[in-house]
Tab-separated table of C-alpha atoms and ligand atoms in Angstrom:
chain	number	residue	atom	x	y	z
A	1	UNK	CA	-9.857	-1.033	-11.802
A	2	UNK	CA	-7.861	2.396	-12.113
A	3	UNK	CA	-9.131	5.196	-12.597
A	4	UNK	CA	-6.911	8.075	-14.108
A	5	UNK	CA	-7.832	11.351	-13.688
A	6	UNK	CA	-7.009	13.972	-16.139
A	7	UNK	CA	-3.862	15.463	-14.740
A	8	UNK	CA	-5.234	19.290	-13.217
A	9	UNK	CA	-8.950	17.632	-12.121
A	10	UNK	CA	-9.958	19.250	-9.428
A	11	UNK	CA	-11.275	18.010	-6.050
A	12	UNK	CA	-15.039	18.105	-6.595
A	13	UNK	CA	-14.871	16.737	-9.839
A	14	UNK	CA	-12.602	13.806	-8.319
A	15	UNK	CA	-15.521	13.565	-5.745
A	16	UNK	CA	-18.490	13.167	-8.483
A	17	UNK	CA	-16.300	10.323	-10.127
A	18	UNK	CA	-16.217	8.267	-6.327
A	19	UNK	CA	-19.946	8.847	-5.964
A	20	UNK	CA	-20.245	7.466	-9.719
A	21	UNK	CA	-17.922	4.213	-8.915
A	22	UNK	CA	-20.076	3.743	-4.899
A	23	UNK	CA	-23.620	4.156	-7.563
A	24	UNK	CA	-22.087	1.295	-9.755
A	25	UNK	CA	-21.503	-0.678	-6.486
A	26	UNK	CA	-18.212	-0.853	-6.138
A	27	UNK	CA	-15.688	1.026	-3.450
A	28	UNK	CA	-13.647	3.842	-4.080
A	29	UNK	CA	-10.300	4.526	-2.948
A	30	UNK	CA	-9.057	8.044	-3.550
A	31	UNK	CA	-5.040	8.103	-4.173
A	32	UNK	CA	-3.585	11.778	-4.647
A	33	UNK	CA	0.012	11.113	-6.057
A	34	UNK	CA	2.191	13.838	-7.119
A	35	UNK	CA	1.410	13.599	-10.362
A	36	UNK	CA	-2.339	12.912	-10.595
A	37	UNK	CA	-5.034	11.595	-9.103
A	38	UNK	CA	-6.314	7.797	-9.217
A	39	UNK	CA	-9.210	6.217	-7.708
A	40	UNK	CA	-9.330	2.609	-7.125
A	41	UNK	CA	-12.517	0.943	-8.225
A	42	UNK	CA	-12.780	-2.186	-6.206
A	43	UNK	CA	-15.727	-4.843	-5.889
A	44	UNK	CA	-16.789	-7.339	-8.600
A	45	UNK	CA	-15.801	-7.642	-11.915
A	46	UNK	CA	-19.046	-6.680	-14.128
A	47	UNK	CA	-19.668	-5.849	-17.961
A	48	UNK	CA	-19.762	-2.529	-19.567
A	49	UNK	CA	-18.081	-0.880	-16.073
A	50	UNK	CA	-14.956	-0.157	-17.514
A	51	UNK	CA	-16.208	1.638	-20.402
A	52	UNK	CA	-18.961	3.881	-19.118
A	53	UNK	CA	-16.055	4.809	-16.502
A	54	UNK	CA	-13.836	5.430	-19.833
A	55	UNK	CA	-16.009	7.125	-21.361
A	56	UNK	CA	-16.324	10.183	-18.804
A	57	UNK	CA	-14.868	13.693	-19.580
A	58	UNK	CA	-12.376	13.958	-16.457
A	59	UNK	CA	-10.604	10.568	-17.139
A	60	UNK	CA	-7.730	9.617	-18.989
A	61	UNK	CA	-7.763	5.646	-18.731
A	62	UNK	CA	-9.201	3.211	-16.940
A	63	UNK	CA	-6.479	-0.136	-15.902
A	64	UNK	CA	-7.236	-3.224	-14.635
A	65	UNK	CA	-5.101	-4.175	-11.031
A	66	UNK	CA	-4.308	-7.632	-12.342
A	67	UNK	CA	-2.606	-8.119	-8.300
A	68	UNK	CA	-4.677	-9.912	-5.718
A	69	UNK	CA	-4.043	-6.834	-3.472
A	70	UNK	CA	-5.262	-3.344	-5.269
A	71	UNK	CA	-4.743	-0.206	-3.070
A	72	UNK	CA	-0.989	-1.656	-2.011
A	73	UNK	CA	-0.472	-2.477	-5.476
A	74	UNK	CA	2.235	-0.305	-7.778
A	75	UNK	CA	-0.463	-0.504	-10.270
A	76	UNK	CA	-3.417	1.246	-8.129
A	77	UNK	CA	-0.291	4.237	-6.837
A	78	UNK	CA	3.686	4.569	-9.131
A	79	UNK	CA	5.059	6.671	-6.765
A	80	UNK	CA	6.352	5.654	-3.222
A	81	UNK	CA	4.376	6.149	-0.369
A	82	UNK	CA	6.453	8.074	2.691
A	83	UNK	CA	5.389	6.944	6.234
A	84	UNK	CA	5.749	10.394	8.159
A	85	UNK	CA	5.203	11.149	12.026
A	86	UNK	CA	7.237	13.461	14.108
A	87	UNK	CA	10.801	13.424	12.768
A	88	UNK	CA	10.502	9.719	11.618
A	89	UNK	CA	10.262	9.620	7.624
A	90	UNK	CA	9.962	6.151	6.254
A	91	UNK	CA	10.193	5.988	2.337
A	92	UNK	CA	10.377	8.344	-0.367
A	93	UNK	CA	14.555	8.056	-0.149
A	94	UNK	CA	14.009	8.886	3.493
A	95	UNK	CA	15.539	6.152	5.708
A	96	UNK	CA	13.755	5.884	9.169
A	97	UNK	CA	15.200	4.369	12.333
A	98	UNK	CA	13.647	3.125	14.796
A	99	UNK	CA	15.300	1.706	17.904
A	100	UNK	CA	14.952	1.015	21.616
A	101	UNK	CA	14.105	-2.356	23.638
A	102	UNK	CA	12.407	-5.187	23.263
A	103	UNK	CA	10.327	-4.442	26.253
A	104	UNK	CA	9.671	-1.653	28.224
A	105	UNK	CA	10.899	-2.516	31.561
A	106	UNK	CA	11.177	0.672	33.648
A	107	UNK	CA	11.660	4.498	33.505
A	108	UNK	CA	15.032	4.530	33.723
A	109	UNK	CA	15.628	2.084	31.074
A	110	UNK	CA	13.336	3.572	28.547
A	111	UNK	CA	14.525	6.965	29.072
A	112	UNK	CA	18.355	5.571	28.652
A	113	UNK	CA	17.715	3.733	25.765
A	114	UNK	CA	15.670	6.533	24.374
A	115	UNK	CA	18.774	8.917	24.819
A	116	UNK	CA	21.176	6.837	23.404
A	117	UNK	CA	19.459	5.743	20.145
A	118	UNK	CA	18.172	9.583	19.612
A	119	UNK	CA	22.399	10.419	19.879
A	120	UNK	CA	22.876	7.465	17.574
A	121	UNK	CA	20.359	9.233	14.798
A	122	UNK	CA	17.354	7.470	15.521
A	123	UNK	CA	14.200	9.579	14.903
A	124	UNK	CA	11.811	6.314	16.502
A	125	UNK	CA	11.718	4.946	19.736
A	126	UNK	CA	10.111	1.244	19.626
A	127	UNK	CA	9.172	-0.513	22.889
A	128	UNK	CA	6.971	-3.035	23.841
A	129	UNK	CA	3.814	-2.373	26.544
A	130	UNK	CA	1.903	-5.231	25.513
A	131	UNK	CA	4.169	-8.274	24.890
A	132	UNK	CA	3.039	-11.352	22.460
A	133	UNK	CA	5.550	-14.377	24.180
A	134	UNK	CA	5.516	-17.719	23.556
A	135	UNK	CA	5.106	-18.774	27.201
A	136	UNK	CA	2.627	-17.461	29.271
A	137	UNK	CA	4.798	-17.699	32.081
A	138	UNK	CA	6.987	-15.155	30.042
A	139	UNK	CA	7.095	-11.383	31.119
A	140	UNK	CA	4.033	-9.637	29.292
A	141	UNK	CA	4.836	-6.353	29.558
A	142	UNK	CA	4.223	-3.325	31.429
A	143	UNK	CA	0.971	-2.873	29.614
A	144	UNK	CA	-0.417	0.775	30.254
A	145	UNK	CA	1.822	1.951	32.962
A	146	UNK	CA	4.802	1.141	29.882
A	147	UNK	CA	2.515	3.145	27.285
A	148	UNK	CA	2.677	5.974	29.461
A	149	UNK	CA	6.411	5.728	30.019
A	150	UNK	CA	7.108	5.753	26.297
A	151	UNK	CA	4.790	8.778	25.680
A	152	UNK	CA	7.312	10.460	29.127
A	153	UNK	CA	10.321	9.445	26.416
A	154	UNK	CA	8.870	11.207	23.548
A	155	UNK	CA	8.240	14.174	24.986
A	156	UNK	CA	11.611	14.871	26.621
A	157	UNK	CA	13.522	13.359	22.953
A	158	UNK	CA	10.752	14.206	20.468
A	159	UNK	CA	11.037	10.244	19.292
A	160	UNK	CA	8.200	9.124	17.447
A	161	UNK	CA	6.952	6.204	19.323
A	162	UNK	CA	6.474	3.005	17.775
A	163	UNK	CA	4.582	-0.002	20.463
A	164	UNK	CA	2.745	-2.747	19.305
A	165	UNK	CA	-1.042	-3.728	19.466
A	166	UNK	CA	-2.084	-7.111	20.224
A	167	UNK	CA	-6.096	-6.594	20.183
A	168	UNK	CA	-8.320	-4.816	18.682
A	169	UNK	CA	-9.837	-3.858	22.239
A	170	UNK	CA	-6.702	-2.313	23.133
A	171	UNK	CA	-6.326	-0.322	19.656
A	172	UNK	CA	-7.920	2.864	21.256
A	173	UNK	CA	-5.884	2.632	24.628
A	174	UNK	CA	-2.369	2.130	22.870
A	175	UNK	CA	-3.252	4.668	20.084
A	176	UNK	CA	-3.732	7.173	23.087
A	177	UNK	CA	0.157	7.105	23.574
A	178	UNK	CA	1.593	5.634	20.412
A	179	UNK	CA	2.694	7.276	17.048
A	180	UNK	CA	3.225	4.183	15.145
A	181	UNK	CA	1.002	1.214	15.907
A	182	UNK	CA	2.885	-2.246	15.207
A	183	UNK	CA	1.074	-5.522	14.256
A	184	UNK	CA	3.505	-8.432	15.335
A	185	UNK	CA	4.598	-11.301	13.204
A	186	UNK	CA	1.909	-13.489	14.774
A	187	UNK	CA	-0.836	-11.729	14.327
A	188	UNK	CA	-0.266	-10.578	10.886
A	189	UNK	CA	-3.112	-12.685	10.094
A	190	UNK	CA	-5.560	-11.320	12.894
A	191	UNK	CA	-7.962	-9.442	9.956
A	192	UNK	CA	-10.248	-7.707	13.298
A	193	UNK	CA	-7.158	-6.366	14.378
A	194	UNK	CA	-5.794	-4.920	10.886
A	195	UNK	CA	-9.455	-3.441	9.992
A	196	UNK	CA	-9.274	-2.083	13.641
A	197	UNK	CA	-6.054	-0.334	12.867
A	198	UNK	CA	-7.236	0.233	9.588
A	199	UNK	CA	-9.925	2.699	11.202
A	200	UNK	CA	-7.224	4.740	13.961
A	201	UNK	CA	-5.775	7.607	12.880
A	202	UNK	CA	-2.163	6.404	13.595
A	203	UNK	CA	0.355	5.081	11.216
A	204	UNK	CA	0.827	1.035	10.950
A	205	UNK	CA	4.063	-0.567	10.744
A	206	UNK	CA	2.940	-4.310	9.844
A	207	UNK	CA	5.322	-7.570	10.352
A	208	UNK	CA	5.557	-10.281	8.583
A	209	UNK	CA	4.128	-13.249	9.591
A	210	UNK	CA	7.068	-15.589	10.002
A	211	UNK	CA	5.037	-18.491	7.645
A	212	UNK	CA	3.056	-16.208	5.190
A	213	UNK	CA	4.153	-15.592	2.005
A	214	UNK	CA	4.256	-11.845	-0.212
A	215	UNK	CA	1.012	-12.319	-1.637
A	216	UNK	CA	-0.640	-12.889	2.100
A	217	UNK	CA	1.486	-10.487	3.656
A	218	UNK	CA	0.384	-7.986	0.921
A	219	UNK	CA	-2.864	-8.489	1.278
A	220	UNK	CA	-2.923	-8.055	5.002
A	221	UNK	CA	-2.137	-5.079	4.175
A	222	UNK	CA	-4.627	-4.659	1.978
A	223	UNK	CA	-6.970	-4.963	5.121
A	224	UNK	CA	-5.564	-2.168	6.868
A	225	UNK	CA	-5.431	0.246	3.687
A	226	UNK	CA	-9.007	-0.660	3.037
A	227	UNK	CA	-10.357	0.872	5.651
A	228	UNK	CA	-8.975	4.177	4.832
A	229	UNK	CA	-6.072	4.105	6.356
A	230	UNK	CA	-2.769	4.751	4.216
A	231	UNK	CA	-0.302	5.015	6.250
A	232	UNK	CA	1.097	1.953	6.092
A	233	UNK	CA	4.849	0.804	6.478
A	234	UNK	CA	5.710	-3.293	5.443
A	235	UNK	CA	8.239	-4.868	8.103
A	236	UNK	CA	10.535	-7.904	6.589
A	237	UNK	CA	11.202	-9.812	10.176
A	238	UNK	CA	12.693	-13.114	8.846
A	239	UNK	CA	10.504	-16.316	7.805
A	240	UNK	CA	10.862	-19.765	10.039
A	241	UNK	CA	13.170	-22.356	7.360
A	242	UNK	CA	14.465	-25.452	8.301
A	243	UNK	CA	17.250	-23.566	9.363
A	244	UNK	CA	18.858	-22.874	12.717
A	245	UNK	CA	21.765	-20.834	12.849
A	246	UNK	CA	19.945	-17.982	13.421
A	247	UNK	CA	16.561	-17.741	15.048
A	248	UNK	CA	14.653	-16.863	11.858
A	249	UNK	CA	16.061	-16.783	8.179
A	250	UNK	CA	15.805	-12.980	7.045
A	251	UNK	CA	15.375	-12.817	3.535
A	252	UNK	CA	16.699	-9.039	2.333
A	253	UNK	CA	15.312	-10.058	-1.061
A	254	UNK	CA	12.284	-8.955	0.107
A	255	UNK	CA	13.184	-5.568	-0.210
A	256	UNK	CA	13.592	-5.184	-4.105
A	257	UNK	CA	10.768	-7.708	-4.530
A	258	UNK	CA	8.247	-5.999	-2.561
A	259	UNK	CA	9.342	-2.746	-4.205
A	260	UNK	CA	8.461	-3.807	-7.340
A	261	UNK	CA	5.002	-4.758	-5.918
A	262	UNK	CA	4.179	-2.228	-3.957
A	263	UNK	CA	4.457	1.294	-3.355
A	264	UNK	CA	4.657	1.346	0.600
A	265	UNK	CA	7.659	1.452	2.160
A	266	UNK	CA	10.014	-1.969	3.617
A	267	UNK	CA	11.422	-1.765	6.916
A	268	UNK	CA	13.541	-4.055	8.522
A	269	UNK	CA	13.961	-5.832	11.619
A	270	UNK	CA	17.737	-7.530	11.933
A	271	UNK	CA	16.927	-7.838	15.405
A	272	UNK	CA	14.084	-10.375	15.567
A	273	UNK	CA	15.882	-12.085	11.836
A	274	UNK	CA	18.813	-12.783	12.940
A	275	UNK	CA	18.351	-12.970	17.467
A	276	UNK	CA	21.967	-12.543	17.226
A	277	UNK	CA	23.517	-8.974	18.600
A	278	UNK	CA	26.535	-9.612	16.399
A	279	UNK	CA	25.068	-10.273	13.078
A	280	UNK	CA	22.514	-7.508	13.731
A	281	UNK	CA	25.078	-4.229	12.552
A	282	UNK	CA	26.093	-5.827	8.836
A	283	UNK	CA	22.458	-7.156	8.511
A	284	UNK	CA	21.247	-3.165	9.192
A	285	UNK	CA	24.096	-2.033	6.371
A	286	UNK	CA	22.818	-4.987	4.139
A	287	UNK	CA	19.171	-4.013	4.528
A	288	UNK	CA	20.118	-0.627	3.265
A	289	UNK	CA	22.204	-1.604	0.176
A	290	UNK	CA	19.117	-3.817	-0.697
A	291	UNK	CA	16.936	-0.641	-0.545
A	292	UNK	CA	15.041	-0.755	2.747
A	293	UNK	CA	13.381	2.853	3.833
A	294	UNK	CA	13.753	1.842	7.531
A	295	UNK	CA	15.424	-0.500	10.008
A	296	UNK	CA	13.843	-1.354	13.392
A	297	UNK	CA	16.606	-2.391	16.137
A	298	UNK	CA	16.641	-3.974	19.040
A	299	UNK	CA	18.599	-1.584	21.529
A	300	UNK	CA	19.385	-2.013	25.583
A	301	UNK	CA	21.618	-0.258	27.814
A	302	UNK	CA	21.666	-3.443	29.622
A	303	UNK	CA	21.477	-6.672	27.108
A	304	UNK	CA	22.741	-9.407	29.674
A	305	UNK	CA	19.428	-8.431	32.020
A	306	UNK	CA	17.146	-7.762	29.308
A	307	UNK	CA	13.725	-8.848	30.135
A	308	UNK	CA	13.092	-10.392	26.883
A	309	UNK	CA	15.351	-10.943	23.619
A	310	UNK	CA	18.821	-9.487	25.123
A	311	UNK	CA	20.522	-11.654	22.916
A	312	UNK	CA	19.339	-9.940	20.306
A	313	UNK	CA	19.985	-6.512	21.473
A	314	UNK	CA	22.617	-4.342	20.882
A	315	UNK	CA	24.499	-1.863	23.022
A	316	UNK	CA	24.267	1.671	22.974
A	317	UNK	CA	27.612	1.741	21.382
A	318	UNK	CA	27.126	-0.904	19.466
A	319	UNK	CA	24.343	0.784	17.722
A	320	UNK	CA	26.239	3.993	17.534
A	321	UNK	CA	28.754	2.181	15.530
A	322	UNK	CA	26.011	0.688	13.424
A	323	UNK	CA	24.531	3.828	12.436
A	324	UNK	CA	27.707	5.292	10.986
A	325	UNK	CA	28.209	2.287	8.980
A	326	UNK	CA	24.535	2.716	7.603
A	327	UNK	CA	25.224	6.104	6.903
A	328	UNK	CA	28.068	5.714	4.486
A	329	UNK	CA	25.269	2.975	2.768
A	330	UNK	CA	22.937	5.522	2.798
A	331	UNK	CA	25.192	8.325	1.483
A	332	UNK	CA	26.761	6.126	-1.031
A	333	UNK	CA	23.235	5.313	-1.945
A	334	UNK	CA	21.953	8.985	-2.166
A	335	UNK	CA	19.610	8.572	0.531
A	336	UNK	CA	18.872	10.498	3.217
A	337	UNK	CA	19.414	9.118	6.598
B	401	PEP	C1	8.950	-7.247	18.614
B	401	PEP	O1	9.127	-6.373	17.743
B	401	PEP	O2	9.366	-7.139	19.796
B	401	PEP	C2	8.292	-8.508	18.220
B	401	PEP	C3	7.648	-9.242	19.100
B	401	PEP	O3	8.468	-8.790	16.919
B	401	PEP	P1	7.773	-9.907	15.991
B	401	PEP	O4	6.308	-9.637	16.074
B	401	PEP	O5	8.375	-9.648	14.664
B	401	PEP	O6	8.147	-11.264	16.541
B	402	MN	MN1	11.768	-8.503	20.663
């Protein structure tokens, strides 16, 4: 259930209404939006709760959340949730970009590709320290020694950096460096891991698995935003189909969909939907026209010698050139990017 405060309540009064909902035996989830305060209700379903909530002084209404998922829900929050670290705004009209490797190979090419995306208008730096591949005989990554490199390229460009996590042991360790912390495709699905993310004071940016569908991916989601956490950005990375052309199918209707679901923000990844450099710039215009709040792209000053999805990366220039497309989206749009 909803709860709707009276617009004006005040905090303590909010405060007595979540200590009423935990005495009934159900969780409360706070959500301040710019209007008014809500608090989620959430547990089982029992008589007579909805109307002695109803029936307090400080509340307007109280609405069922007919979705599966309740705190991600457009039902449980109307207006947009804005992913904000550092200069990178995600949502809210607010396009965020976030750009770099694949991998983080060395110091030299983090601190290049760093550079050249920051130039290009990026305001996030993504890299990969801890590497999910689908050999084991495939470069992992540089682990801590590449955390502490990307934390080296925000400080000199003032990037926000966004890494992934692969367990929840290492939650703590990659928190330490990262802004963002990114849940891969494949373990979209690892619940330990989303409740462990759930609990770090660091924003999420979770992927797609490549087989789930909106209601599971939303309700992943759900995990993390359980657990207090609510900053929370969805990543659209393309869905396995019996396809081939490209290396995943990337469906962009999963922008306007989601919207109307949800109140977090969609980013999306051309890179990893499409693994091909050259579909990758009218994929990132695309996403935008759709109504994305953020692309992630694959970015290396060196694609041919990439240490892991080169094919998929562009150039520096190439991603200059990519940007100013995106921009006259984005301006023709009215958003800010
Ligand atoms: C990545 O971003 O480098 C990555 C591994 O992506 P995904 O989890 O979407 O496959
Ligand atoms: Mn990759």
């Amino acid at each position: 259930m909803i709860v709707v405060m009276k617009s004006g309540t005040s905090e303590a009064k909010v405060q007595r209404m979540v200590d009423r909902i935990e005495s009934m035996g159900l969780k409360a989830h706070v959500i301040v939006g710019t209007e008014r305060t809500v608090v989620a209700a959430i547990g089982e379903k029992r008589d007579g709760n909805r109307e002695t909530l109803e029936s307090h002084e400080d509340v307007d209404k109280v609405v069922p959340i007919l979705a599966p998922y309740k705190v991600a829900s457009r039902e449980a929050k109307t207006d947009p949730t804005t992913v904000e670290v550092l200069d990178l705004k995600i949502g809210g009209g607010s396009i965020g970009i976030i750009a770099g490797p694949c991998s983080v190979e060395s110091e030299d090419q983090i601190l290049e590709s760093a550079r050249a995306v920051k130039a290009a208008g990026a305001t996030g730096l993504r890299g990969g320290a801890f590497k999910p591949r689908t050999s084991p005989y495939s470069f992992q990554g540089m682990k801590e020694e590449g955390l502490k490199l990307l934390a080296a390229a925000r400080d000199e460009t003032g990037l926000a950096v966004v890494t992934e996590v692969m367990t929840p042991e290492h939650v703590e360790l990659v928190a330490k460096y990262a802004d963002v912390l990114q849940i891969g495709a494949r373990n979209m699905q690892n619940y330990h891991l989303l409740q462990a993310v759930g609990e770090a004071d660091k924003a999420v940016l979770l992927k797609r698995g490549p087989s789930a569908t909106m209601d599971e991916f939303l309700l992943a989601a759900e995990y993390i935003l359980d657990q207090g956490n609510q900053q929370v950005a969805l990543c659209e990375r393309g869905v396995r189909t019996f396809e081939t052309h490209t290396r995943f199918t990337l469906p962009l209707a999963s922008v306007p969909y989601l919207k109307e679901r949800t109140h977090l923000p969609i980013v999306i990844d051309p890179s990893h939907g499409t693994g091909i450099a050259s579909l990758v710039p009218p994929m990132c215009a695309a996403s935008i026209a759709a109504g994305a709040d953020g692309l992630i792209v694959e970015v290396h000053p060196d694609p041919p010698n990439a240490m892991s999805d080169g094919a998929q990366s562009l150039t520096p220039k190439a991603f200059a050139a990519a940007m100013d497309q995106c921009r006259k989206v984005a301006e023709a749009l009215g958003y800010k990017m």
